[in-house]
Short mmCIF file of C-alpha atoms in Angstrom, two decimals:
data_model
loop_
_atom_site.label_atom_id
_atom_site.label_comp_id
_atom_site.label_asym_id
_atom_site.label_seq_id
_atom_site.Cartn_x
_atom_site.Cartn_y
_atom_site.Cartn_z
CA MET A 67 38.68 178.17 89.97
CA ASP A 68 39.46 181.83 89.38
CA ALA A 69 38.13 182.74 85.99
CA ALA A 70 37.31 186.02 84.29
CA LEU A 71 34.46 186.23 81.82
CA GLU A 72 34.50 188.82 79.08
CA TRP A 73 31.50 189.23 76.78
CA ARG A 74 32.24 189.92 73.13
CA GLY A 75 28.95 191.46 72.01
CA GLY A 76 25.76 189.56 71.40
CA ALA A 77 22.53 190.18 69.60
CA ALA A 78 19.11 188.61 69.27
CA ASP A 79 18.83 186.98 65.88
CA GLY A 80 15.15 187.70 65.40
CA ARG A 81 13.99 184.34 66.69
CA GLU A 82 14.22 184.89 70.42
CA VAL A 83 17.72 183.50 70.77
CA VAL A 84 20.59 185.74 71.83
CA GLU A 85 24.05 184.56 70.85
CA ARG A 86 26.77 185.97 73.10
CA PRO A 87 30.39 185.26 72.21
CA PHE A 88 32.71 185.33 75.21
CA VAL A 89 36.24 184.68 76.32
CA VAL A 90 37.00 183.03 79.67
CA ARG A 91 40.43 183.86 81.04
CA HIS A 92 41.93 181.49 83.59
CA GLY A 93 45.60 180.95 84.33
CA SER A 94 47.38 181.55 81.07
CA SER A 95 44.43 180.37 78.97
CA ASP A 96 41.99 182.39 76.90
CA VAL A 97 39.02 180.17 76.15
CA PRO A 98 36.74 181.37 73.33
CA GLY A 99 33.13 180.36 73.53
CA VAL A 100 29.52 181.20 72.81
CA LEU A 101 26.50 181.42 75.11
CA TRP A 102 23.00 181.09 73.69
CA GLU A 103 20.22 182.44 75.87
CA PRO A 104 16.55 183.39 75.65
CA ALA A 105 15.98 187.01 74.68
CA GLY A 106 14.80 188.84 77.80
CA GLY A 107 15.80 185.97 80.07
CA ALA A 108 14.04 182.73 80.79
CA PRO A 109 10.26 183.09 80.60
CA GLY A 110 8.37 183.21 83.86
CA GLY A 111 11.07 182.51 86.39
CA PRO A 112 14.70 181.96 87.24
CA ALA A 113 17.22 180.77 84.70
CA GLY A 114 16.65 177.24 83.46
CA PRO A 115 19.27 174.56 83.02
CA LEU A 116 22.56 175.18 81.24
CA VAL A 117 23.72 172.65 78.65
CA LEU A 118 27.40 172.48 77.74
CA LEU A 119 27.95 171.53 74.11
CA GLY A 120 31.20 169.81 73.12
CA HIS A 121 31.87 169.91 69.39
CA GLY A 122 33.60 167.23 67.32
CA ALA A 123 37.08 167.21 65.80
CA SER A 124 37.48 169.66 62.88
CA GLY A 125 34.46 171.68 64.11
CA SER A 126 34.11 174.59 66.53
CA ALA A 127 31.76 176.20 69.02
CA ARG A 128 29.95 177.55 65.95
CA GLU A 129 29.66 174.19 64.18
CA GLY A 130 26.29 173.89 62.42
CA TYR A 131 24.80 171.12 64.56
CA ILE A 132 26.08 172.75 67.76
CA VAL A 133 24.37 176.03 66.90
CA ALA A 134 21.20 174.19 65.84
CA LEU A 135 21.05 172.21 69.07
CA ALA A 136 21.80 175.30 71.17
CA ARG A 137 19.03 177.25 69.47
CA ARG A 138 16.64 174.33 69.90
CA LEU A 139 17.31 174.17 73.64
CA VAL A 140 16.85 177.93 74.04
CA ARG A 141 13.74 178.21 71.87
CA ALA A 142 11.94 175.02 72.93
CA ARG A 143 12.96 175.00 76.58
CA GLY A 144 14.09 178.50 77.53
CA TRP A 145 17.42 177.14 78.75
CA HIS A 146 20.97 178.38 78.28
CA ALA A 147 23.50 176.54 76.12
CA ALA A 148 27.24 177.15 75.89
CA ALA A 149 30.05 175.87 73.71
CA ILE A 150 33.79 176.48 73.81
CA ASP A 151 36.30 175.81 71.08
CA GLY A 152 38.35 172.65 71.54
CA PRO A 153 42.16 172.63 71.48
CA VAL A 154 43.55 173.75 68.10
CA HIS A 155 39.94 174.41 66.97
CA GLY A 156 37.77 177.45 66.25
CA ASP A 157 39.19 180.73 67.53
CA ARG A 158 42.01 179.00 69.39
CA PRO A 159 45.55 179.31 68.05
CA ARG A 160 45.78 176.80 65.24
CA ALA A 161 47.67 176.14 62.05
CA HIS A 162 44.79 175.07 59.80
CA GLN A 163 41.42 176.39 58.68
CA ASP A 164 40.74 173.44 56.38
CA PRO A 165 38.56 170.87 58.20
CA THR A 166 40.62 167.85 57.18
CA ALA A 167 43.87 169.51 58.16
CA ALA A 168 42.27 170.62 61.44
CA PHE A 169 41.12 167.06 62.11
CA LEU A 170 44.63 165.72 61.51
CA ALA A 171 46.14 168.48 63.64
CA PHE A 172 43.88 167.47 66.52
CA GLY A 173 44.92 163.85 66.05
CA GLN A 174 48.56 164.88 66.26
CA ALA A 175 48.03 167.02 69.35
CA TRP A 176 45.95 164.28 71.00
CA ALA A 177 48.62 161.66 70.30
CA HIS A 178 51.57 163.69 71.50
CA ASP A 179 50.28 165.75 74.41
CA ALA A 180 48.72 163.82 77.27
CA SER A 181 47.93 167.08 79.09
CA LEU A 182 45.50 168.11 76.33
CA THR A 183 42.60 166.44 78.13
CA ASP A 184 43.48 168.01 81.49
CA ARG A 185 43.61 171.46 79.95
CA MET A 186 40.29 171.05 78.13
CA VAL A 187 38.63 169.81 81.33
CA ASP A 188 40.07 172.84 83.14
CA ASP A 189 38.80 175.12 80.38
CA TRP A 190 35.31 173.68 80.66
CA ARG A 191 35.28 173.92 84.45
CA ALA A 192 36.51 177.53 84.35
CA THR A 193 33.74 178.24 81.83
CA VAL A 194 31.12 176.72 84.10
CA ASP A 195 32.46 178.71 87.06
CA ALA A 196 32.32 181.92 85.05
CA LEU A 197 28.85 181.32 83.63
CA VAL A 198 27.39 180.27 86.96
CA GLY A 199 29.06 183.33 88.47
CA ALA A 200 27.33 185.45 85.81
CA GLY A 201 23.93 184.09 86.87
CA VAL A 202 23.53 181.47 84.17
CA ALA A 203 22.14 178.09 85.32
CA GLY A 204 20.53 179.62 88.37
CA GLY A 205 19.23 176.31 89.59
CA GLY A 206 22.57 174.63 89.22
CA ARG A 207 21.12 172.17 86.75
CA ILE A 208 23.84 171.53 84.22
CA GLY A 209 23.92 169.02 81.38
CA TYR A 210 26.62 168.02 78.93
CA TRP A 211 26.21 167.06 75.27
CA GLY A 212 29.18 166.02 73.17
CA LEU A 213 29.90 163.32 70.61
CA SER A 214 33.18 161.99 69.22
CA MET A 215 35.81 164.57 70.33
CA GLY A 216 33.03 165.91 72.54
CA THR A 217 33.10 162.53 74.30
CA ILE A 218 36.89 162.26 74.37
CA PHE A 219 36.80 165.39 76.56
CA GLY A 220 33.29 164.85 77.88
CA VAL A 221 33.98 161.61 79.75
CA PRO A 222 36.82 163.14 81.82
CA LEU A 223 34.81 166.34 82.36
CA VAL A 224 31.63 164.59 83.52
CA ALA A 225 33.74 162.24 85.67
CA ALA A 226 35.47 165.22 87.31
CA ASP A 227 32.59 167.67 87.76
CA ASP A 228 29.60 166.47 89.75
CA ARG A 229 27.68 169.64 88.93
CA ILE A 230 26.83 167.93 85.65
CA GLY A 231 23.58 166.06 86.22
CA ALA A 232 23.01 164.39 82.84
CA ALA A 233 25.12 163.75 79.76
CA VAL A 234 24.68 162.82 76.12
CA LEU A 235 27.82 161.07 74.87
CA GLY A 236 28.82 158.76 72.03
CA LEU A 237 30.50 158.16 68.68
CA MET A 238 33.62 157.16 70.58
CA GLY A 239 35.05 154.10 72.25
CA VAL A 240 37.73 152.93 74.62
CA THR A 241 40.50 153.58 72.10
CA GLY A 242 42.95 156.18 70.81
CA PRO A 243 45.86 158.02 72.42
CA SER A 244 43.88 158.77 75.59
CA ARG A 245 42.53 155.24 75.91
CA GLU A 246 43.90 154.77 79.44
CA ARG A 247 42.41 158.08 80.56
CA ILE A 248 39.00 157.22 79.14
CA GLU A 249 39.19 153.75 80.65
CA ALA A 250 39.96 155.24 84.06
CA ASP A 251 37.34 158.01 83.88
CA ALA A 252 34.40 156.09 82.38
CA PRO A 253 33.52 154.27 85.63
CA ARG A 254 33.57 157.65 87.41
CA VAL A 255 30.74 158.94 85.22
CA ARG A 256 27.71 158.45 87.48
CA CYS A 257 24.99 160.71 86.09
CA PRO A 258 22.25 159.51 83.70
CA VAL A 259 23.65 159.07 80.19
CA LEU A 260 22.20 158.85 76.70
CA PHE A 261 24.87 157.27 74.51
CA LEU A 262 24.69 157.56 70.71
CA MET A 263 26.23 155.04 68.32
CA GLN A 264 26.29 154.73 64.54
CA GLY A 265 26.10 151.22 63.14
CA ASP A 266 28.44 151.90 60.23
CA ASP A 267 30.88 154.20 62.05
CA GLU A 268 33.99 154.31 59.88
CA LEU A 269 36.18 155.60 62.72
CA PHE A 270 35.35 153.27 65.61
CA THR A 271 34.42 149.58 65.68
CA ARG A 272 31.24 148.44 67.38
CA ASP A 273 33.15 146.58 70.05
CA VAL A 274 35.14 149.60 71.26
CA VAL A 275 32.02 151.80 71.23
CA LEU A 276 29.93 149.26 73.13
CA GLY A 277 32.93 148.86 75.44
CA LEU A 278 32.80 152.53 76.42
CA PHE A 279 29.05 152.35 77.02
CA ASP A 280 29.56 149.29 79.20
CA ALA A 281 32.40 150.97 81.12
CA LEU A 282 30.35 154.04 82.14
CA GLY A 283 29.64 153.96 85.86
CA SER A 284 26.09 155.27 85.44
CA THR A 285 23.38 152.80 86.32
CA ASP A 286 20.86 154.95 84.44
CA LYS A 287 22.11 154.73 80.85
CA ARG A 288 20.81 153.82 77.43
CA LEU A 289 22.38 153.48 73.99
CA HIS A 290 20.65 154.47 70.74
CA LEU A 291 22.06 152.91 67.57
CA HIS A 292 21.26 153.95 64.01
CA PRO A 293 22.51 152.71 60.67
CA GLY A 294 24.92 155.05 58.90
CA GLY A 295 28.37 156.54 59.24
CA HIS A 296 30.08 158.57 61.95
CA ALA A 297 28.63 161.90 60.85
CA SER A 298 25.10 160.66 60.10
CA VAL A 299 23.42 160.97 63.50
CA PRO A 300 19.76 161.53 62.57
CA ALA A 301 17.59 164.45 63.67
CA GLU A 302 15.64 161.99 65.81
CA GLU A 303 18.56 161.82 68.24
CA PHE A 304 18.76 165.59 68.64
CA GLN A 305 15.11 165.43 69.64
CA ALA A 306 15.87 162.47 71.91
CA SER A 307 18.76 164.46 73.41
CA GLU A 308 16.49 167.36 74.23
CA ARG A 309 13.89 165.04 75.75
CA PHE A 310 16.49 163.13 77.76
CA LEU A 311 18.07 166.31 79.13
CA ALA A 312 14.66 167.72 79.97
CA GLU A 313 13.68 164.61 81.87
CA HIS A 314 16.85 164.71 83.95
CA LEU A 315 17.43 168.45 84.35
CA GLU A 316 13.86 169.68 84.62
CA GLY A 317 12.28 166.65 86.18
CA ALA A 318 9.81 166.73 83.31
CA GLY A 319 7.58 163.70 82.92
CA THR A 320 8.81 160.88 80.72
CA GLY A 321 5.40 160.37 79.17
CA SER A 322 4.51 161.27 75.64
CA MET B 183 -8.58 134.95 54.32
CA ASP B 184 -11.95 133.68 55.44
CA ALA B 185 -12.14 134.19 59.17
CA ALA B 186 -14.99 134.28 61.64
CA LEU B 187 -14.81 136.52 64.67
CA GLU B 188 -16.70 135.63 67.81
CA TRP B 189 -16.76 138.04 70.76
CA ARG B 190 -16.61 136.51 74.21
CA GLY B 191 -18.04 139.31 76.29
CA GLY B 192 -16.25 142.52 77.23
CA ALA B 193 -16.64 145.20 79.82
CA ALA B 194 -15.27 148.63 80.57
CA ASP B 195 -12.94 148.42 83.54
CA GLY B 196 -13.71 151.85 84.95
CA ARG B 197 -10.78 153.55 83.27
CA GLU B 198 -12.13 154.02 79.77
CA VAL B 199 -10.67 150.82 78.39
CA VAL B 200 -12.90 148.01 77.19
CA GLU B 201 -11.33 144.56 77.12
CA ARG B 202 -13.06 142.24 74.65
CA PRO B 203 -11.95 138.61 74.55
CA PHE B 204 -12.57 136.96 71.18
CA VAL B 205 -11.97 133.81 69.19
CA VAL B 206 -11.07 133.95 65.51
CA ARG B 207 -11.97 130.79 63.58
CA HIS B 208 -10.14 130.12 60.33
CA GLY B 209 -9.57 126.75 58.70
CA SER B 210 -9.32 124.29 61.54
CA SER B 211 -7.90 126.86 63.95
CA ASP B 212 -9.53 128.58 66.89
CA VAL B 213 -7.38 131.56 67.82
CA PRO B 214 -8.06 133.04 71.26
CA GLY B 215 -7.32 136.73 71.65
CA VAL B 216 -8.20 139.99 73.35
CA LEU B 217 -9.08 143.38 71.88
CA TRP B 218 -8.65 146.53 73.94
CA GLU B 219 -10.60 149.56 72.77
CA PRO B 220 -11.71 152.98 73.99
CA ALA B 221 -15.06 152.95 75.79
CA GLY B 222 -17.60 154.52 73.48
CA GLY B 223 -15.28 154.30 70.48
CA ALA B 224 -12.38 156.50 69.52
CA PRO B 225 -12.90 160.10 70.61
CA GLY B 226 -13.82 162.61 67.96
CA GLY B 227 -13.63 160.56 64.81
CA PRO B 228 -13.06 157.27 63.07
CA ALA B 229 -11.14 154.44 64.68
CA GLY B 230 -7.47 155.14 65.23
CA PRO B 231 -4.58 152.79 64.54
CA LEU B 232 -4.60 149.16 65.64
CA VAL B 233 -1.49 147.76 67.34
CA LEU B 234 -0.93 144.00 67.35
CA LEU B 235 0.85 142.82 70.49
CA GLY B 236 2.92 139.64 70.34
CA HIS B 237 3.69 138.21 73.78
CA GLY B 238 6.87 136.38 74.83
CA ALA B 239 7.42 132.70 75.49
CA SER B 240 5.72 131.44 78.67
CA GLY B 241 3.29 134.41 78.59
CA SER B 242 -0.09 134.93 76.95
CA ALA B 243 -2.35 137.57 75.43
CA ARG B 244 -3.08 138.53 79.06
CA GLU B 245 0.57 138.81 80.12
CA GLY B 246 1.06 141.76 82.48
CA TYR B 247 3.18 143.95 80.22
CA ILE B 248 0.96 143.19 77.21
CA VAL B 249 -2.13 144.33 79.08
CA ALA B 250 -0.30 147.38 80.44
CA LEU B 251 0.90 148.42 76.99
CA ALA B 252 -2.52 147.79 75.44
CA ARG B 253 -4.20 149.92 78.08
CA ARG B 254 -1.62 152.65 77.63
CA LEU B 255 -2.23 152.79 73.87
CA VAL B 256 -5.99 152.93 74.35
CA ARG B 257 -5.99 155.46 77.17
CA ALA B 258 -3.24 157.77 75.93
CA ARG B 259 -3.97 157.54 72.20
CA GLY B 260 -7.52 156.28 71.75
CA TRP B 261 -6.27 153.43 69.57
CA HIS B 262 -7.14 149.74 69.47
CA ALA B 263 -4.74 147.04 70.59
CA ALA B 264 -5.06 143.28 70.08
CA ALA B 265 -3.16 140.24 71.28
CA ILE B 266 -3.57 136.55 70.47
CA ASP B 267 -2.19 133.61 72.38
CA GLY B 268 0.93 132.05 70.85
CA PRO B 269 1.17 128.34 70.03
CA VAL B 270 0.94 126.18 73.17
CA HIS B 271 0.32 129.37 75.21
CA GLY B 272 -2.60 131.02 76.99
CA ASP B 273 -5.99 129.58 76.13
CA ARG B 274 -4.56 127.39 73.36
CA PRO B 275 -4.40 123.64 73.92
CA ARG B 276 -1.30 123.09 76.03
CA ALA B 277 0.13 120.68 78.51
CA HIS B 278 1.53 123.10 81.07
CA GLN B 279 0.33 126.00 83.18
CA ASP B 280 3.66 126.49 84.89
CA PRO B 281 5.62 129.28 83.11
CA THR B 282 8.91 127.38 82.99
CA ALA B 283 7.25 124.25 81.66
CA ALA B 284 5.35 126.38 79.12
CA PHE B 285 8.62 128.00 78.05
CA LEU B 286 10.23 124.60 77.54
CA ALA B 287 7.17 123.28 75.71
CA PHE B 288 7.39 126.19 73.31
CA GLY B 289 11.09 125.46 72.77
CA GLN B 290 10.22 121.84 71.96
CA ALA B 291 7.45 122.79 69.56
CA TRP B 292 9.64 125.45 67.94
CA ALA B 293 12.50 123.00 67.46
CA HIS B 294 10.43 120.15 66.07
CA ASP B 295 7.71 121.78 64.01
CA ALA B 296 8.86 124.11 61.25
CA SER B 297 5.25 124.90 60.35
CA LEU B 298 4.72 126.55 63.74
CA THR B 299 5.77 129.93 62.34
CA ASP B 300 3.53 129.60 59.26
CA ARG B 301 0.54 128.79 61.41
CA MET B 302 1.15 131.69 63.80
CA VAL B 303 1.54 134.10 60.87
CA ASP B 304 -1.73 132.76 59.44
CA ASP B 305 -3.40 133.18 62.83
CA TRP B 306 -2.27 136.80 63.03
CA ARG B 307 -3.35 137.58 59.48
CA ALA B 308 -6.77 136.00 60.04
CA THR B 309 -7.07 138.07 63.20
CA VAL B 310 -6.24 141.26 61.33
CA ASP B 311 -8.76 140.36 58.60
CA ALA B 312 -11.44 139.73 61.20
CA LEU B 313 -10.74 142.88 63.22
CA VAL B 314 -10.55 145.11 60.16
CA GLY B 315 -13.78 143.46 58.98
CA ALA B 316 -15.33 144.37 62.31
CA GLY B 317 -14.46 148.03 61.80
CA VAL B 318 -11.32 148.15 63.91
CA ALA B 319 -8.35 150.07 62.44
CA GLY B 320 -10.63 152.15 60.24
CA GLY B 321 -7.76 153.99 58.67
CA GLY B 322 -5.84 150.83 57.92
CA ARG B 323 -2.98 151.99 60.10
CA ILE B 324 -1.63 148.89 61.77
CA GLY B 325 1.43 148.50 63.96
CA TYR B 326 3.12 145.48 65.48
CA TRP B 327 4.83 145.24 68.87
CA GLY B 328 6.49 142.02 70.00
CA LEU B 329 9.73 141.08 71.73
CA SER B 330 11.52 137.75 72.04
CA MET B 331 8.93 135.14 70.92
CA GLY B 332 6.96 138.15 69.72
CA THR B 333 9.86 138.81 67.34
CA ILE B 334 10.34 135.16 66.36
CA PHE B 335 6.81 135.35 64.93
CA GLY B 336 6.84 139.12 64.35
CA VAL B 337 9.61 139.18 61.77
CA PRO B 338 7.84 136.67 59.46
CA LEU B 339 4.49 138.40 60.04
CA VAL B 340 5.73 141.91 59.29
CA ALA B 341 7.67 140.57 56.28
CA ALA B 342 4.51 138.90 54.93
CA ASP B 343 1.87 141.54 55.64
CA ASP B 344 2.41 144.99 54.19
CA ARG B 345 -0.61 146.34 56.03
CA ILE B 346 1.73 146.67 59.01
CA GLY B 347 3.23 150.14 58.81
CA ALA B 348 5.57 150.18 61.82
CA ALA B 349 7.00 147.57 64.16
CA VAL B 350 8.69 147.34 67.55
CA LEU B 351 10.85 144.22 67.67
CA GLY B 352 13.79 142.93 69.68
CA LEU B 353 15.21 140.66 72.39
CA MET B 354 15.95 138.12 69.67
CA GLY B 355 18.65 137.39 67.14
CA VAL B 356 19.40 135.39 64.05
CA THR B 357 19.49 132.12 65.95
CA GLY B 358 17.41 129.20 67.16
CA PRO B 359 15.44 126.48 65.37
CA SER B 360 13.87 128.97 62.92
CA ARG B 361 17.15 130.73 62.22
CA GLU B 362 16.91 130.19 58.46
CA ARG B 363 13.36 131.50 58.39
CA ILE B 364 14.31 134.63 60.34
CA GLU B 365 17.36 135.13 58.14
CA ALA B 366 15.20 134.92 55.02
CA ASP B 367 12.39 137.12 56.33
CA ALA B 368 14.42 139.88 58.02
CA PRO B 369 15.42 141.60 54.75
CA ARG B 370 11.73 141.56 53.74
CA VAL B 371 10.80 143.74 56.72
CA ARG B 372 10.59 147.18 55.15
CA CYS B 373 8.55 149.32 57.52
CA PRO B 374 10.08 151.62 60.17
CA VAL B 375 11.37 149.59 63.12
CA LEU B 376 12.26 150.30 66.73
CA PHE B 377 14.45 147.42 67.91
CA LEU B 378 15.01 146.78 71.62
CA MET B 379 18.07 145.05 73.03
CA GLN B 380 19.23 144.24 76.56
CA GLY B 381 22.95 144.53 77.22
CA ASP B 382 23.07 141.58 79.61
CA ASP B 383 20.58 139.33 77.82
CA GLU B 384 21.14 135.86 79.21
CA LEU B 385 19.37 134.17 76.27
CA PHE B 386 20.96 135.81 73.23
CA THR B 387 24.48 137.14 72.63
CA ARG B 388 25.03 140.69 71.48
CA ASP B 389 26.34 139.57 68.12
CA VAL B 390 23.26 137.57 67.15
CA VAL B 391 20.94 140.35 68.32
CA LEU B 392 22.85 143.07 66.45
CA GLY B 393 22.91 140.67 63.50
CA LEU B 394 19.13 140.60 63.34
CA PHE B 395 18.92 144.39 63.58
CA ASP B 396 21.45 144.67 60.76
CA ALA B 397 19.56 142.13 58.64
CA LEU B 398 16.23 143.99 58.74
CA GLY B 399 15.44 145.46 55.33
CA SER B 400 14.06 148.68 56.79
CA THR B 401 16.10 151.79 56.06
CA ASP B 402 14.26 153.61 58.85
CA LYS B 403 15.33 151.68 61.93
CA ARG B 404 16.91 152.34 65.30
CA LEU B 405 18.10 150.14 68.18
CA HIS B 406 17.76 151.05 71.85
CA LEU B 407 20.07 149.19 74.24
CA HIS B 408 19.80 149.15 78.03
CA PRO B 409 21.83 147.37 80.68
CA GLY B 410 20.09 144.40 82.29
CA GLY B 411 18.78 140.95 81.51
CA HIS B 412 16.30 139.64 78.97
CA ALA B 413 13.22 140.45 81.02
CA SER B 414 14.39 143.87 82.28
CA VAL B 415 13.24 146.17 79.48
CA PRO B 416 12.67 149.49 81.30
CA ALA B 417 9.45 151.52 81.33
CA GLU B 418 11.24 154.12 79.22
CA GLU B 419 11.04 151.79 76.22
CA PHE B 420 7.31 151.27 76.57
CA GLN B 421 7.02 155.06 76.40
CA ALA B 422 9.43 155.09 73.46
CA SER B 423 7.34 152.37 71.78
CA GLU B 424 4.20 154.46 72.11
CA ARG B 425 5.96 157.55 70.76
CA PHE B 426 7.53 155.63 67.88
CA LEU B 427 4.23 154.02 66.86
CA ALA B 428 2.46 157.38 67.12
CA GLU B 429 5.00 159.05 64.88
CA HIS B 430 4.64 156.40 62.21
CA LEU B 431 0.96 155.48 62.47
CA GLU B 432 -0.52 158.88 63.24
CA GLY B 433 2.00 161.07 61.50
CA ALA B 434 2.36 162.85 64.84
CA GLY B 435 5.27 165.25 65.13
CA THR B 436 8.56 163.90 66.39
CA GLY B 437 9.21 167.01 68.45
CA SER B 438 9.07 167.15 72.18
#
């Protein structure tokens, strides 16, 4: 994929994490995103893994939990993390700043434009091309982390791009406007997966969520379920995400 | 509870774990069990936590995965671990040595003797009294780990004994001959729980297993689900068990 990467500044924030906004241009698309990286490069060697972070509906690449997870991966592991804004989200052209209106606008776009998923997968792949071209993810070890809307796009992305060696997915089921696409792509996901589920998810029933977990083609997969609503994923699972990605991208031991 | 503890030998096995068979006498019961402890006592201080290990049907206190987990807790953490034989299992009076016959004999006893659960809970509590009296679990930090039959007895035990501060349960649902007992006791379990579930469990349906997880009174609980049958719990969950118990019994950090 032919993609141009343009940096939009970037500064250390005093805690050894540099945040670098960027735009990836490919075809007629301008994809706004953010790269988080260790100040002064990865300690003691070549660049570590790159983790792609897919935000949820109504959020953005600068969503609080996305930034927190990115900073955690950079500070604790010395890796790179990157997020791009989803369709009609963040710095993309959109009609609404209000989160609820943005959520509904995504629902509309998702329901009425089947090419939305293809374009977001293309945007992600162009971003990976550009970042790898810029020397990020030197070892080619790439992970994906995305829940809810981050799984709506994440399943097709991980199915399509075998550079991605481990994925954290969840808060989504075999349902919605792109149900057939998810159903077709889920068995094509082959990398190790950590799948997160909330026991009192007000958006998706247990059966459809378990159905997506079951449908994933990965033989190495596990599901972690907690009580609570869609947005109440506990801190424990961000720690588990980091540990899971480390085990599969770094080959770190699984011991305590 | 008035319980007498009689040691039945014990020797270091060359890897810093001492295995000490014992019998606890209380009332008219002789309860055979095994204590695993660090050679020379816990390093650098008073005794660490004690973890009670409840084996599954057809097994015993010397079941392979029970011994492996006990040794792991002693070697990696410097804790104590203890297991006792279940009713009609191990060194208890029983008619069958063959695992399948033993499994069926337990099913018979479970179906026809409602007091089985009460007696096993009493056996466990007498064992805890005796071990604490012998200086084990100096800090009073006690955990429980038991799947399948270990949960059939574990739920009533943890509900009844508030000395138990964290529990790993699973591979069981609200079902079977003691269904009403489990249903009544589950809401009385209040300590943090890690609950294990197998996605292709040939003994219990997903609904009854999720139903037991839901029914637990603990607000701090999580369920880990893996593909595979009843007996295929992966090594990852033994590591997760150790980490979970450490976080709740030692106050160890939850970070990586």
